[in-house]
């Protein structure tokens, strides 16, 4: 419960007040991660597959686990998972939930407000790419215009200029915001 974190007054907040609090919390502790991932072994296949992933996260020390669970319950989506040593993260990688979260906090963001257009465009591209999915003889295949993938990768790198989390093995481009 919220009392575990010393924040017993969170329950008393209206939805608007909670959105303002959440925006401030996200501004300080949150991130958006955009990744273009190729599953293992796709280089040996005839058809190359990939996934576009947009994830939202808010990290905290494990002593604030109750606060992260409270957020997940109050929002009605997302989950709490381990992060770095002694830390946990509220997260969702469902792009509809990421969009819902951004819609609720967007009017109140300060620090990350200038990044909203790029964040929303990443989600739009993910929606667009999902329309290209088709069921073929070999299973799921994607015939996506290269321009969409290039734009997704470009936006991924501009969402946050301060952290570039590109993997060494080149299988994933992930940039935190």
Short mmCIF file of C-alpha atoms in Angstrom, two decimals:
data_model
loop_
_atom_site.label_atom_id
_atom_site.label_comp_id
_atom_site.label_asym_id
_atom_site.label_seq_id
_atom_site.Cartn_x
_atom_site.Cartn_y
_atom_site.Cartn_z
CA UNK A 1 0.00 0.00 0.00
CA UNK A 2 1.00 3.64 -0.26
CA UNK A 3 1.48 3.78 3.54
CA UNK A 4 4.53 1.51 3.16
CA UNK A 5 6.33 4.36 1.39
CA UNK A 6 5.22 7.12 3.71
CA UNK A 7 2.92 8.44 0.99
CA UNK A 8 -0.46 7.68 2.53
CA UNK A 9 -1.96 10.79 0.93
CA UNK A 10 -1.63 9.40 -2.63
CA UNK A 11 -4.99 7.67 -2.24
CA UNK A 12 -6.61 11.04 -1.61
CA UNK A 13 -5.38 12.55 -4.89
CA UNK A 14 -7.89 13.11 -7.67
CA UNK A 15 -7.06 11.62 -11.08
CA UNK A 16 -5.78 15.04 -12.25
CA UNK A 17 -3.65 15.53 -9.13
CA UNK A 18 -2.27 12.00 -9.51
CA UNK A 19 -1.39 12.73 -13.16
CA UNK A 20 0.48 15.89 -12.06
CA UNK A 21 2.37 13.92 -9.39
CA UNK A 22 3.09 11.11 -11.87
CA UNK A 23 4.39 13.58 -14.49
CA UNK A 24 6.82 15.07 -11.97
CA UNK A 25 7.93 11.59 -10.90
CA UNK A 26 8.38 10.48 -14.53
CA UNK A 27 10.27 13.69 -15.34
CA UNK A 28 12.78 12.88 -12.63
CA UNK A 29 12.93 9.08 -12.53
CA UNK A 30 11.39 7.80 -15.76
CA UNK A 31 12.61 6.79 -19.18
CA UNK A 32 11.41 5.67 -22.56
CA UNK A 33 13.47 3.02 -24.32
CA UNK A 34 13.09 2.36 -28.04
CA UNK A 35 14.68 -0.76 -29.52
CA UNK A 36 14.93 -2.34 -32.93
CA UNK A 37 15.71 -5.99 -32.25
CA UNK A 38 16.49 -8.93 -34.47
CA UNK A 39 15.79 -12.32 -32.89
CA UNK A 40 18.74 -14.70 -32.53
CA UNK A 41 19.49 -16.75 -35.61
CA UNK A 42 17.65 -14.52 -38.11
CA UNK A 43 20.85 -13.85 -40.06
CA UNK A 44 20.90 -17.52 -41.13
CA UNK A 45 17.29 -17.48 -42.28
CA UNK A 46 16.01 -16.51 -45.68
CA UNK A 47 13.64 -13.90 -44.20
CA UNK A 48 14.94 -11.50 -41.59
CA UNK A 49 12.56 -10.75 -38.75
CA UNK A 50 12.69 -7.95 -36.23
CA UNK A 51 10.72 -6.31 -33.46
CA UNK A 52 10.15 -2.67 -32.67
CA UNK A 53 9.93 -2.24 -28.92
CA UNK A 54 8.94 0.90 -27.03
CA UNK A 55 9.19 0.53 -23.26
CA UNK A 56 8.38 2.94 -20.46
CA UNK A 57 10.09 2.59 -17.10
CA UNK A 58 10.32 4.36 -13.75
CA UNK A 59 13.08 3.11 -11.48
CA UNK A 60 13.38 3.25 -7.71
CA UNK A 61 15.36 1.67 -4.91
CA UNK A 62 13.81 -1.57 -3.66
CA UNK A 63 12.71 0.09 -0.40
CA UNK A 64 10.08 1.93 -2.50
CA UNK A 65 8.66 -1.26 -4.02
CA UNK A 66 5.24 -0.46 -2.51
CA UNK A 67 5.14 2.83 -4.39
CA UNK A 68 5.84 1.13 -7.72
CA UNK A 69 3.12 -1.49 -7.08
CA UNK A 70 0.74 1.31 -6.06
CA UNK A 71 1.39 3.05 -9.41
CA UNK A 72 0.69 -0.15 -11.33
CA UNK A 73 -2.58 -0.69 -9.44
CA UNK A 74 -3.71 2.92 -9.73
CA UNK A 75 -2.91 3.07 -13.45
CA UNK A 76 -4.41 -0.37 -14.11
CA UNK A 77 -1.48 -1.51 -16.28
CA UNK A 78 2.24 -2.14 -16.15
CA UNK A 79 4.29 -4.33 -13.82
CA UNK A 80 7.16 -4.12 -11.34
CA UNK A 81 10.39 -5.91 -12.24
CA UNK A 82 14.02 -6.02 -11.11
CA UNK A 83 16.35 -3.38 -12.52
CA UNK A 84 19.94 -2.71 -11.47
CA UNK A 85 21.33 -3.84 -8.11
CA UNK A 86 18.91 -3.03 -5.26
CA UNK A 87 16.55 -1.31 -7.70
CA UNK A 88 13.17 -2.10 -9.16
CA UNK A 89 11.32 -0.65 -12.11
CA UNK A 90 7.69 0.02 -12.91
CA UNK A 91 7.48 -0.85 -16.61
CA UNK A 92 5.25 -1.48 -19.57
CA UNK A 93 6.23 -2.41 -23.12
CA UNK A 94 2.67 -2.46 -24.44
CA UNK A 95 2.70 0.49 -26.84
CA UNK A 96 -1.00 1.25 -26.18
CA UNK A 97 -0.25 1.51 -22.45
CA UNK A 98 2.83 3.67 -23.13
CA UNK A 99 0.63 5.99 -25.20
CA UNK A 100 -2.05 6.05 -22.48
CA UNK A 101 0.60 6.92 -19.88
CA UNK A 102 2.04 9.71 -22.04
CA UNK A 103 -1.43 11.09 -22.75
CA UNK A 104 -2.14 11.35 -19.02
CA UNK A 105 1.15 13.06 -18.07
CA UNK A 106 1.89 15.11 -21.23
CA UNK A 107 0.12 18.31 -20.12
CA UNK A 108 2.18 18.37 -16.92
CA UNK A 109 5.66 17.35 -18.11
CA UNK A 110 8.44 19.89 -17.76
CA UNK A 111 11.83 18.23 -18.24
CA UNK A 112 10.78 15.71 -20.91
CA UNK A 113 8.11 17.85 -22.61
CA UNK A 114 10.35 18.70 -25.59
CA UNK A 115 10.80 14.97 -26.29
CA UNK A 116 7.07 14.21 -26.55
CA UNK A 117 6.83 14.60 -30.37
CA UNK A 118 9.60 12.01 -30.86
CA UNK A 119 8.04 9.66 -28.30
CA UNK A 120 4.62 9.86 -29.96
CA UNK A 121 6.14 9.36 -33.43
CA UNK A 122 7.92 6.20 -32.22
CA UNK A 123 4.55 4.87 -31.08
CA UNK A 124 2.94 5.89 -34.40
CA UNK A 125 5.63 4.01 -36.33
CA UNK A 126 5.05 0.93 -34.15
CA UNK A 127 1.33 1.15 -35.00
CA UNK A 128 2.10 1.60 -38.71
CA UNK A 129 4.50 -1.35 -38.79
CA UNK A 130 1.91 -3.60 -37.14
CA UNK A 131 -0.37 -3.04 -40.17
CA UNK A 132 2.24 -4.65 -42.43
CA UNK A 133 2.15 -7.98 -40.61
CA UNK A 134 0.90 -10.78 -42.76
CA UNK A 135 0.56 -14.52 -42.34
CA UNK A 136 2.56 -16.42 -44.96
CA UNK A 137 3.50 -20.05 -45.50
CA UNK A 138 6.59 -19.59 -43.32
CA UNK A 139 4.66 -17.95 -40.45
CA UNK A 140 4.70 -14.28 -39.64
CA UNK A 141 6.49 -12.14 -42.17
CA UNK A 142 7.02 -8.43 -42.40
CA UNK A 143 7.16 -6.38 -45.55
CA UNK A 144 7.73 -2.96 -44.03
CA UNK A 145 8.98 0.07 -45.95
CA UNK A 146 12.64 0.62 -45.06
CA UNK A 147 11.93 4.33 -44.50
CA UNK A 148 9.81 3.48 -41.43
CA UNK A 149 12.58 1.38 -39.91
CA UNK A 150 15.17 4.06 -40.60
CA UNK A 151 12.93 6.72 -39.05
CA UNK A 152 12.34 4.53 -35.97
CA UNK A 153 16.11 4.02 -35.54
CA UNK A 154 16.77 7.76 -36.04
CA UNK A 155 14.13 8.76 -33.49
CA UNK A 156 15.42 6.14 -31.07
CA UNK A 157 18.78 7.85 -31.07
CA UNK A 158 17.34 11.34 -30.64
CA UNK A 159 14.85 10.60 -27.85
CA UNK A 160 17.66 11.06 -25.36
CA UNK A 161 20.97 12.58 -26.24
CA UNK A 162 22.59 11.78 -22.89
CA UNK A 163 22.32 7.97 -22.88
CA UNK A 164 23.20 5.74 -25.77
CA UNK A 165 22.65 2.12 -24.80
CA UNK A 166 23.64 0.55 -28.11
CA UNK A 167 24.67 -3.06 -27.55
CA UNK A 168 28.17 -4.14 -28.47
CA UNK A 169 27.02 -7.08 -30.58
CA UNK A 170 24.95 -4.83 -32.83
CA UNK A 171 21.77 -6.89 -32.37
CA UNK A 172 19.85 -4.13 -30.62
CA UNK A 173 19.74 -0.38 -30.73
CA UNK A 174 18.32 0.90 -27.47
CA UNK A 175 18.30 4.49 -26.34
CA UNK A 176 16.96 5.64 -23.01
CA UNK A 177 15.12 8.86 -22.51
#
